[in-house]
């Protein structure tokens, strides 16, 4: 073999090895999502995945797994922390069990409205929550909307706290929600989201609490005919990345992923607003009895022990609560 042929062969072999190395380094990202196809969060998270895949030119191939098929949210949070999952859309309620600072966002009647929540989360306060989450292995890149949560049940309208007396109410897995319902007179029952429909249908629980789109898309309105606008919780959600996955990215890739998350959040908020209106119309047509709560102050007063208990457990977070409450909506 001539020396020139040897060089050409060596060059081709090196190129092939480089190509294989590049292919080996390509990341296949798995994303967790609890919602069904067509839901605002699902559409936005799939847009995020597509933008990441396209903008990184295949260096990252991101795929979303919907309907909670990769596990319940507490399990998915743990999987994200240890790198078994790469990204997710999480409600920040159950996140408090892993990141205590995030429990601030689960305090009832914390925000005056959705606009104020957006202002808080898109600013320096939101960055404080992201910093706290990063210490636990989760990077929060942007914040989704999840509207206001209200009580629904299969027995009667909830007009005042005493109407909850003795009712078994499903809550997310967070002690704050247990305390919230118990202090209103109900019997809080932590339960996985996917189990709620059957539990309502069979009478294991009497009711639950959630926003309009979840109430409608989960079909809970088929087994709970009363929806009462307590609007006791306004919980942001996150587009979250595993720190293990994040740390493997180049600075350019991190910029792409962060921008994709922000773009998806802007899309999700628009879709959410439209879906809230549509979902309310759908459940009204199905005969759901929706009632306004005229005296929210009575519910808020019942939450004083919840706040005092929170401050006792997390005295350093009282200033953060006060900072949020002092933030104007505009």
mmCIF file of C-alpha atoms in Angstrom:
data_model
loop_
_atom_site.group_PDB
_atom_site.id
_atom_site.type_symbol
_atom_site.label_atom_id
_atom_site.label_comp_id
_atom_site.label_asym_id
_atom_site.label_seq_id
_atom_site.Cartn_x
_atom_site.Cartn_y
_atom_site.Cartn_z
ATOM 1 C CA UNK A 1 0.000 0.000 0.000
ATOM 2 C CA UNK A 2 1.311 3.445 -0.952
ATOM 3 C CA UNK A 3 1.870 6.042 1.774
ATOM 4 C CA UNK A 4 -0.790 8.324 0.203
ATOM 5 C CA UNK A 5 -3.372 5.534 0.298
ATOM 6 C CA UNK A 6 -2.431 4.853 3.911
ATOM 7 C CA UNK A 7 -3.011 8.520 4.775
ATOM 8 C CA UNK A 8 -6.367 8.546 2.984
ATOM 9 C CA UNK A 9 -7.419 5.409 4.831
ATOM 10 C CA UNK A 10 -6.352 6.851 8.140
ATOM 11 C CA UNK A 11 -8.264 10.069 7.449
ATOM 12 C CA UNK A 12 -11.415 8.165 6.541
ATOM 13 C CA UNK A 13 -11.135 6.038 9.650
ATOM 14 C CA UNK A 14 -10.690 9.131 11.804
ATOM 15 C CA UNK A 15 -13.715 10.777 10.205
ATOM 16 C CA UNK A 16 -15.810 7.662 10.811
ATOM 17 C CA UNK A 17 -14.710 7.547 14.440
ATOM 18 C CA UNK A 18 -15.538 11.231 14.858
ATOM 19 C CA UNK A 19 -18.995 10.650 13.366
ATOM 20 C CA UNK A 20 -19.609 7.708 15.680
ATOM 21 C CA UNK A 21 -18.405 9.715 18.646
ATOM 22 C CA UNK A 22 -20.778 12.534 17.722
ATOM 23 C CA UNK A 23 -23.646 10.100 17.431
ATOM 24 C CA UNK A 24 -22.762 8.557 20.780
ATOM 25 C CA UNK A 25 -22.809 11.984 22.419
ATOM 26 C CA UNK A 26 -26.261 12.848 21.063
ATOM 27 C CA UNK A 27 -28.714 13.017 23.944
ATOM 28 C CA UNK A 28 -32.163 11.433 23.859
ATOM 29 C CA UNK A 29 -34.204 13.400 26.394
ATOM 30 C CA UNK A 30 -37.337 11.997 28.044
ATOM 31 C CA UNK A 31 -39.921 14.460 29.326
ATOM 32 C CA UNK A 32 -42.671 13.830 31.906
ATOM 33 C CA UNK A 33 -46.151 15.334 31.593
ATOM 34 C CA UNK A 34 -49.289 14.368 33.513
ATOM 35 C CA UNK A 35 -51.772 15.942 31.090
ATOM 36 C CA UNK A 36 -53.521 14.448 28.026
ATOM 37 C CA UNK A 37 -53.044 15.281 24.346
ATOM 38 C CA UNK A 38 -54.417 18.683 23.393
ATOM 39 C CA UNK A 39 -54.128 20.149 26.893
ATOM 40 C CA UNK A 40 -52.423 23.611 26.973
ATOM 41 C CA UNK A 41 -49.463 22.313 28.971
ATOM 42 C CA UNK A 42 -49.072 19.342 26.639
ATOM 43 C CA UNK A 43 -49.065 21.493 23.512
ATOM 44 C CA UNK A 44 -46.575 23.936 25.044
ATOM 45 C CA UNK A 45 -44.249 21.241 26.399
ATOM 46 C CA UNK A 46 -44.243 19.466 23.041
ATOM 47 C CA UNK A 47 -43.376 22.806 21.420
ATOM 48 C CA UNK A 48 -40.490 23.095 23.866
ATOM 49 C CA UNK A 49 -39.257 19.616 22.936
ATOM 50 C CA UNK A 50 -39.493 20.337 19.215
ATOM 51 C CA UNK A 51 -37.657 23.654 19.528
ATOM 52 C CA UNK A 52 -34.853 22.032 21.528
ATOM 53 C CA UNK A 53 -34.540 19.225 18.987
ATOM 54 C CA UNK A 54 -34.597 21.589 15.987
ATOM 55 C CA UNK A 55 -32.342 24.321 17.380
ATOM 56 C CA UNK A 56 -29.682 21.868 18.591
ATOM 57 C CA UNK A 57 -29.828 20.181 15.159
ATOM 58 C CA UNK A 58 -30.359 16.791 16.728
ATOM 59 C CA UNK A 59 -27.641 17.016 19.361
ATOM 60 C CA UNK A 60 -30.590 16.682 21.720
ATOM 61 C CA UNK A 61 -33.668 14.725 20.700
ATOM 62 C CA UNK A 62 -36.424 15.546 23.165
ATOM 63 C CA UNK A 63 -39.648 13.554 23.505
ATOM 64 C CA UNK A 64 -42.611 14.176 25.827
ATOM 65 C CA UNK A 65 -44.448 11.281 27.497
ATOM 66 C CA UNK A 66 -47.979 12.413 28.350
ATOM 67 C CA UNK A 67 -50.719 11.185 30.708
ATOM 68 C CA UNK A 68 -48.278 10.457 33.535
ATOM 69 C CA UNK A 69 -47.197 7.196 31.891
ATOM 70 C CA UNK A 70 -43.728 7.517 33.440
ATOM 71 C CA UNK A 71 -45.124 7.621 36.969
ATOM 72 C CA UNK A 72 -46.946 9.850 39.449
ATOM 73 C CA UNK A 73 -45.571 13.339 40.021
ATOM 74 C CA UNK A 74 -43.668 12.619 43.281
ATOM 75 C CA UNK A 75 -41.926 9.717 41.528
ATOM 76 C CA UNK A 76 -41.228 11.867 38.480
ATOM 77 C CA UNK A 77 -39.694 14.618 40.631
ATOM 78 C CA UNK A 78 -37.326 12.065 42.145
ATOM 79 C CA UNK A 79 -36.513 10.690 38.689
ATOM 80 C CA UNK A 80 -35.716 14.201 37.459
ATOM 81 C CA UNK A 81 -33.486 14.838 40.464
ATOM 82 C CA UNK A 82 -31.428 11.708 39.843
ATOM 83 C CA UNK A 83 -31.268 12.154 36.069
ATOM 84 C CA UNK A 84 -33.557 9.263 35.094
ATOM 85 C CA UNK A 85 -35.792 11.908 33.444
ATOM 86 C CA UNK A 86 -34.447 14.963 31.616
ATOM 87 C CA UNK A 87 -37.286 17.495 31.682
ATOM 88 C CA UNK A 88 -40.847 17.911 32.909
ATOM 89 C CA UNK A 89 -43.781 20.213 33.521
ATOM 90 C CA UNK A 90 -44.497 20.083 37.247
ATOM 91 C CA UNK A 91 -47.125 21.657 39.442
ATOM 92 C CA UNK A 92 -45.208 23.249 42.311
ATOM 93 C CA UNK A 93 -47.556 21.910 44.992
ATOM 94 C CA UNK A 94 -45.923 18.475 45.449
ATOM 95 C CA UNK A 95 -42.507 20.071 44.839
ATOM 96 C CA UNK A 96 -42.610 21.450 48.385
ATOM 97 C CA UNK A 97 -41.954 17.990 49.783
ATOM 98 C CA UNK A 98 -38.546 18.088 48.079
ATOM 99 C CA UNK A 99 -37.778 21.838 48.176
ATOM 100 C CA UNK A 100 -39.148 23.419 51.376
ATOM 101 C CA UNK A 101 -38.836 26.980 50.063
ATOM 102 C CA UNK A 102 -41.360 26.187 47.338
ATOM 103 C CA UNK A 103 -43.976 25.531 50.017
ATOM 104 C CA UNK A 104 -44.421 29.304 50.185
ATOM 105 C CA UNK A 105 -46.314 29.068 46.885
ATOM 106 C CA UNK A 106 -48.747 26.567 48.406
ATOM 107 C CA UNK A 107 -50.017 28.943 51.071
ATOM 108 C CA UNK A 108 -53.756 29.515 50.495
ATOM 109 C CA UNK A 109 -54.788 32.936 49.226
ATOM 110 C CA UNK A 110 -51.135 33.968 48.778
ATOM 111 C CA UNK A 111 -51.677 35.760 45.450
ATOM 112 C CA UNK A 112 -54.312 38.370 44.684
ATOM 113 C CA UNK A 113 -54.743 37.002 41.163
ATOM 114 C CA UNK A 114 -53.075 35.294 38.214
ATOM 115 C CA UNK A 115 -51.523 38.513 36.884
ATOM 116 C CA UNK A 116 -49.788 39.128 40.192
ATOM 117 C CA UNK A 117 -48.539 35.537 40.239
ATOM 118 C CA UNK A 118 -46.977 35.998 36.805
ATOM 119 C CA UNK A 119 -45.269 39.209 37.890
ATOM 120 C CA UNK A 120 -43.856 37.541 40.988
ATOM 121 C CA UNK A 121 -42.621 34.404 39.221
ATOM 122 C CA UNK A 122 -41.130 36.188 36.186
ATOM 123 C CA UNK A 123 -39.052 38.479 38.420
ATOM 124 C CA UNK A 124 -36.370 38.236 41.117
ATOM 125 C CA UNK A 125 -38.663 36.355 43.504
ATOM 126 C CA UNK A 126 -39.203 33.617 40.938
ATOM 127 C CA UNK A 127 -35.421 33.350 40.566
ATOM 128 C CA UNK A 128 -35.141 32.706 44.298
ATOM 129 C CA UNK A 129 -37.392 29.677 43.918
ATOM 130 C CA UNK A 130 -35.391 28.470 40.917
ATOM 131 C CA UNK A 131 -32.156 28.808 42.907
ATOM 132 C CA UNK A 132 -33.621 26.764 45.760
ATOM 133 C CA UNK A 133 -34.748 24.038 43.364
ATOM 134 C CA UNK A 134 -31.333 23.873 41.678
ATOM 135 C CA UNK A 135 -29.782 22.867 45.006
ATOM 136 C CA UNK A 136 -32.048 19.803 44.900
ATOM 137 C CA UNK A 137 -31.073 18.782 41.386
ATOM 138 C CA UNK A 138 -33.821 20.581 39.428
ATOM 139 C CA UNK A 139 -33.413 23.627 37.186
ATOM 140 C CA UNK A 140 -36.611 25.677 36.720
ATOM 141 C CA UNK A 141 -36.344 27.605 33.468
ATOM 142 C CA UNK A 142 -39.824 29.119 33.050
ATOM 143 C CA UNK A 143 -43.221 29.230 34.705
ATOM 144 C CA UNK A 144 -46.541 27.972 33.368
ATOM 145 C CA UNK A 145 -50.018 29.071 34.423
ATOM 146 C CA UNK A 146 -52.449 26.748 36.164
ATOM 147 C CA UNK A 147 -55.226 29.186 36.968
ATOM 148 C CA UNK A 148 -56.993 29.244 40.313
ATOM 149 C CA UNK A 149 -58.012 26.071 42.123
ATOM 150 C CA UNK A 150 -61.482 25.672 43.632
ATOM 151 C CA UNK A 151 -63.417 22.921 45.420
ATOM 152 C CA UNK A 152 -65.780 20.524 43.682
ATOM 153 C CA UNK A 153 -67.823 17.702 45.137
ATOM 154 C CA UNK A 154 -70.818 15.422 44.608
ATOM 155 C CA UNK A 155 -72.935 16.577 47.553
ATOM 156 C CA UNK A 156 -73.660 20.347 47.669
ATOM 157 C CA UNK A 157 -72.368 23.837 46.873
ATOM 158 C CA UNK A 158 -69.590 25.140 49.114
ATOM 159 C CA UNK A 159 -70.587 28.637 50.214
ATOM 160 C CA UNK A 160 -68.753 28.891 53.538
ATOM 161 C CA UNK A 161 -66.148 26.814 55.406
ATOM 162 C CA UNK A 162 -68.775 24.938 57.423
ATOM 163 C CA UNK A 163 -70.090 23.406 54.180
ATOM 164 C CA UNK A 164 -66.898 21.324 54.088
ATOM 165 C CA UNK A 165 -67.538 19.792 57.506
ATOM 166 C CA UNK A 166 -66.919 16.062 57.350
ATOM 167 C CA UNK A 167 -66.329 15.965 53.597
ATOM 168 C CA UNK A 168 -63.522 13.736 52.367
ATOM 169 C CA UNK A 169 -61.567 15.980 49.976
ATOM 170 C CA UNK A 170 -58.700 14.780 47.812
ATOM 171 C CA UNK A 171 -55.583 16.962 47.973
ATOM 172 C CA UNK A 172 -52.127 16.777 46.419
ATOM 173 C CA UNK A 173 -49.405 15.181 48.509
ATOM 174 C CA UNK A 174 -48.336 18.143 50.644
ATOM 175 C CA UNK A 175 -48.948 18.668 54.356
ATOM 176 C CA UNK A 176 -49.970 22.292 53.730
ATOM 177 C CA UNK A 177 -52.968 21.116 51.692
ATOM 178 C CA UNK A 178 -53.895 18.607 54.351
ATOM 179 C CA UNK A 179 -53.823 21.371 56.956
ATOM 180 C CA UNK A 180 -55.739 23.726 54.655
ATOM 181 C CA UNK A 181 -58.694 21.363 54.198
ATOM 182 C CA UNK A 182 -58.643 20.095 57.770
ATOM 183 C CA UNK A 183 -58.715 23.660 59.158
ATOM 184 C CA UNK A 184 -61.725 24.400 56.973
ATOM 185 C CA UNK A 185 -63.516 21.458 58.575
ATOM 186 C CA UNK A 186 -63.026 18.883 55.816
ATOM 187 C CA UNK A 187 -61.214 15.570 55.913
ATOM 188 C CA UNK A 188 -58.153 15.908 53.657
ATOM 189 C CA UNK A 189 -57.229 12.780 51.681
ATOM 190 C CA UNK A 190 -53.906 12.834 49.784
ATOM 191 C CA UNK A 191 -54.271 10.802 46.605
ATOM 192 C CA UNK A 192 -52.629 10.423 43.192
ATOM 193 C CA UNK A 193 -54.372 12.444 40.486
ATOM 194 C CA UNK A 194 -55.049 9.375 38.364
ATOM 195 C CA UNK A 195 -57.052 7.736 41.165
ATOM 196 C CA UNK A 196 -59.474 10.619 41.765
ATOM 197 C CA UNK A 197 -62.137 9.801 39.178
ATOM 198 C CA UNK A 198 -62.755 6.291 40.480
ATOM 199 C CA UNK A 199 -62.587 7.483 44.086
ATOM 200 C CA UNK A 200 -65.275 10.095 43.385
ATOM 201 C CA UNK A 201 -67.378 7.584 41.502
ATOM 202 C CA UNK A 202 -67.286 4.974 44.253
ATOM 203 C CA UNK A 203 -67.620 7.405 47.166
ATOM 204 C CA UNK A 204 -64.154 6.834 48.592
ATOM 205 C CA UNK A 205 -63.927 10.632 48.560
ATOM 206 C CA UNK A 206 -66.635 13.291 48.338
ATOM 207 C CA UNK A 207 -64.722 15.909 46.413
ATOM 208 C CA UNK A 208 -61.439 17.413 45.311
ATOM 209 C CA UNK A 209 -60.028 20.771 44.258
ATOM 210 C CA UNK A 210 -58.574 21.893 40.956
ATOM 211 C CA UNK A 211 -58.893 24.371 38.096
ATOM 212 C CA UNK A 212 -61.490 24.369 35.306
ATOM 213 C CA UNK A 213 -59.347 22.701 32.596
ATOM 214 C CA UNK A 214 -58.314 19.845 34.890
ATOM 215 C CA UNK A 215 -61.862 19.422 36.218
ATOM 216 C CA UNK A 216 -63.088 19.097 32.635
ATOM 217 C CA UNK A 217 -60.255 17.126 30.966
ATOM 218 C CA UNK A 218 -60.103 14.552 33.788
ATOM 219 C CA UNK A 219 -63.869 13.949 33.443
ATOM 220 C CA UNK A 220 -64.286 14.634 37.155
ATOM 221 C CA UNK A 221 -67.312 16.752 36.262
ATOM 222 C CA UNK A 222 -69.078 13.507 35.367
ATOM 223 C CA UNK A 223 -68.942 12.379 39.014
ATOM 224 C CA UNK A 224 -68.877 15.712 40.893
ATOM 225 C CA UNK A 225 -71.750 18.034 40.064
ATOM 226 C CA UNK A 226 -70.904 21.050 42.231
ATOM 227 C CA UNK A 227 -68.055 23.460 41.531
ATOM 228 C CA UNK A 228 -67.553 26.288 44.049
ATOM 229 C CA UNK A 229 -65.303 29.230 43.198
ATOM 230 C CA UNK A 230 -63.221 29.443 46.362
ATOM 231 C CA UNK A 231 -60.086 30.108 44.252
ATOM 232 C CA UNK A 232 -58.032 29.281 47.321
ATOM 233 C CA UNK A 233 -54.829 28.385 45.480
ATOM 234 C CA UNK A 234 -53.059 29.986 42.515
ATOM 235 C CA UNK A 235 -50.160 27.643 41.861
ATOM 236 C CA UNK A 236 -47.549 28.278 39.190
ATOM 237 C CA UNK A 237 -46.045 25.351 37.341
ATOM 238 C CA UNK A 238 -42.523 24.958 36.007
ATOM 239 C CA UNK A 239 -40.710 23.831 32.913
ATOM 240 C CA UNK A 240 -37.967 21.982 34.755
ATOM 241 C CA UNK A 241 -34.720 20.366 33.611
ATOM 242 C CA UNK A 242 -32.665 17.804 35.466
ATOM 243 C CA UNK A 243 -29.481 19.452 36.726
ATOM 244 C CA UNK A 244 -27.630 16.330 35.636
ATOM 245 C CA UNK A 245 -28.834 16.880 32.052
ATOM 246 C CA UNK A 246 -28.324 20.651 32.237
ATOM 247 C CA UNK A 247 -24.701 20.352 33.352
ATOM 248 C CA UNK A 248 -23.876 18.230 30.290
ATOM 249 C CA UNK A 249 -24.903 21.035 27.919
ATOM 250 C CA UNK A 250 -22.582 23.538 26.312
ATOM 251 C CA UNK A 251 -23.294 27.226 27.047
ATOM 252 C CA UNK A 252 -24.859 27.576 23.587
ATOM 253 C CA UNK A 253 -27.095 24.563 24.180
ATOM 254 C CA UNK A 254 -28.121 25.913 27.582
ATOM 255 C CA UNK A 255 -29.137 29.177 25.926
ATOM 256 C CA UNK A 256 -31.236 27.268 23.372
ATOM 257 C CA UNK A 257 -32.954 25.186 26.048
ATOM 258 C CA UNK A 258 -33.659 28.205 28.272
ATOM 259 C CA UNK A 259 -35.168 30.207 25.404
ATOM 260 C CA UNK A 260 -37.269 27.236 24.320
ATOM 261 C CA UNK A 261 -38.659 27.008 27.872
ATOM 262 C CA UNK A 262 -39.493 30.732 27.968
ATOM 263 C CA UNK A 263 -41.158 30.559 24.543
ATOM 264 C CA UNK A 264 -43.215 27.553 25.615
ATOM 265 C CA UNK A 265 -44.347 29.390 28.763
ATOM 266 C CA UNK A 266 -45.605 32.339 26.739
ATOM 267 C CA UNK A 267 -47.482 29.937 24.467
ATOM 268 C CA UNK A 268 -48.907 27.986 27.411
ATOM 269 C CA UNK A 269 -50.322 31.084 29.103
ATOM 270 C CA UNK A 270 -52.229 32.111 25.982
ATOM 271 C CA UNK A 271 -53.533 28.586 25.460
ATOM 272 C CA UNK A 272 -54.466 28.347 29.128
ATOM 273 C CA UNK A 273 -56.596 31.485 29.089
ATOM 274 C CA UNK A 274 -58.532 30.187 26.086
ATOM 275 C CA UNK A 275 -58.897 26.695 27.587
ATOM 276 C CA UNK A 276 -60.238 28.028 30.892
ATOM 277 C CA UNK A 277 -63.100 29.722 29.070
ATOM 278 C CA UNK A 278 -63.794 26.655 26.940
ATOM 279 C CA UNK A 279 -63.674 24.254 29.902
ATOM 280 C CA UNK A 280 -66.084 26.343 31.955
ATOM 281 C CA UNK A 281 -68.521 26.453 29.051
ATOM 282 C CA UNK A 282 -68.269 22.681 28.607
ATOM 283 C CA UNK A 283 -68.981 21.815 32.242
ATOM 284 C CA UNK A 284 -71.822 24.339 32.401
ATOM 285 C CA UNK A 285 -73.429 22.683 29.380
ATOM 286 C CA UNK A 286 -73.043 19.343 31.148
ATOM 287 C CA UNK A 287 -75.199 20.655 33.985
ATOM 288 C CA UNK A 288 -72.535 21.408 36.583
ATOM 289 C CA UNK A 289 -73.782 23.807 39.246
ATOM 290 C CA UNK A 290 -71.175 26.569 39.588
ATOM 291 C CA UNK A 291 -71.454 28.976 42.495
ATOM 292 C CA UNK A 292 -69.498 32.086 43.434
ATOM 293 C CA UNK A 293 -68.213 32.376 46.985
ATOM 294 C CA UNK A 294 -69.230 35.816 48.192
ATOM 295 C CA UNK A 295 -67.393 35.735 51.519
ATOM 296 C CA UNK A 296 -63.835 34.591 50.840
ATOM 297 C CA UNK A 297 -62.737 36.398 54.010
ATOM 298 C CA UNK A 298 -64.348 33.599 56.034
ATOM 299 C CA UNK A 299 -62.124 31.048 54.267
ATOM 300 C CA UNK A 300 -59.066 33.275 54.611
ATOM 301 C CA UNK A 301 -59.626 33.618 58.341
ATOM 302 C CA UNK A 302 -59.646 29.841 58.677
ATOM 303 C CA UNK A 303 -56.154 29.836 57.149
ATOM 304 C CA UNK A 304 -54.532 31.790 59.980
ATOM 305 C CA UNK A 305 -53.391 28.569 61.736
ATOM 306 C CA UNK A 306 -51.910 27.349 58.436
ATOM 307 C CA UNK A 307 -49.818 30.504 58.122
ATOM 308 C CA UNK A 308 -48.779 30.459 61.779
ATOM 309 C CA UNK A 309 -47.757 26.807 61.518
ATOM 310 C CA UNK A 310 -45.792 27.581 58.372
ATOM 311 C CA UNK A 311 -43.941 30.460 60.020
ATOM 312 C CA UNK A 312 -43.145 28.242 63.000
ATOM 313 C CA UNK A 313 -41.613 25.607 60.715
ATOM 314 C CA UNK A 314 -39.954 28.079 58.322
ATOM 315 C CA UNK A 315 -39.306 31.348 60.183
ATOM 316 C CA UNK A 316 -36.777 32.453 57.567
ATOM 317 C CA UNK A 317 -39.466 32.398 54.864
ATOM 318 C CA UNK A 318 -41.858 34.875 56.473
ATOM 319 C CA UNK A 319 -40.111 37.805 54.789
ATOM 320 C CA UNK A 320 -40.525 36.105 51.398
ATOM 321 C CA UNK A 321 -44.263 35.653 51.982
ATOM 322 C CA UNK A 322 -44.569 39.332 52.889
ATOM 323 C CA UNK A 323 -42.554 40.308 49.799
ATOM 324 C CA UNK A 324 -44.940 38.362 47.570
ATOM 325 C CA UNK A 325 -48.033 39.821 49.192
ATOM 326 C CA UNK A 326 -46.603 43.334 48.761
ATOM 327 C CA UNK A 327 -45.964 42.861 45.019
ATOM 328 C CA UNK A 328 -48.506 44.794 42.931
ATOM 329 C CA UNK A 329 -50.189 43.085 40.000
ATOM 330 C CA UNK A 330 -49.135 45.804 37.542
#
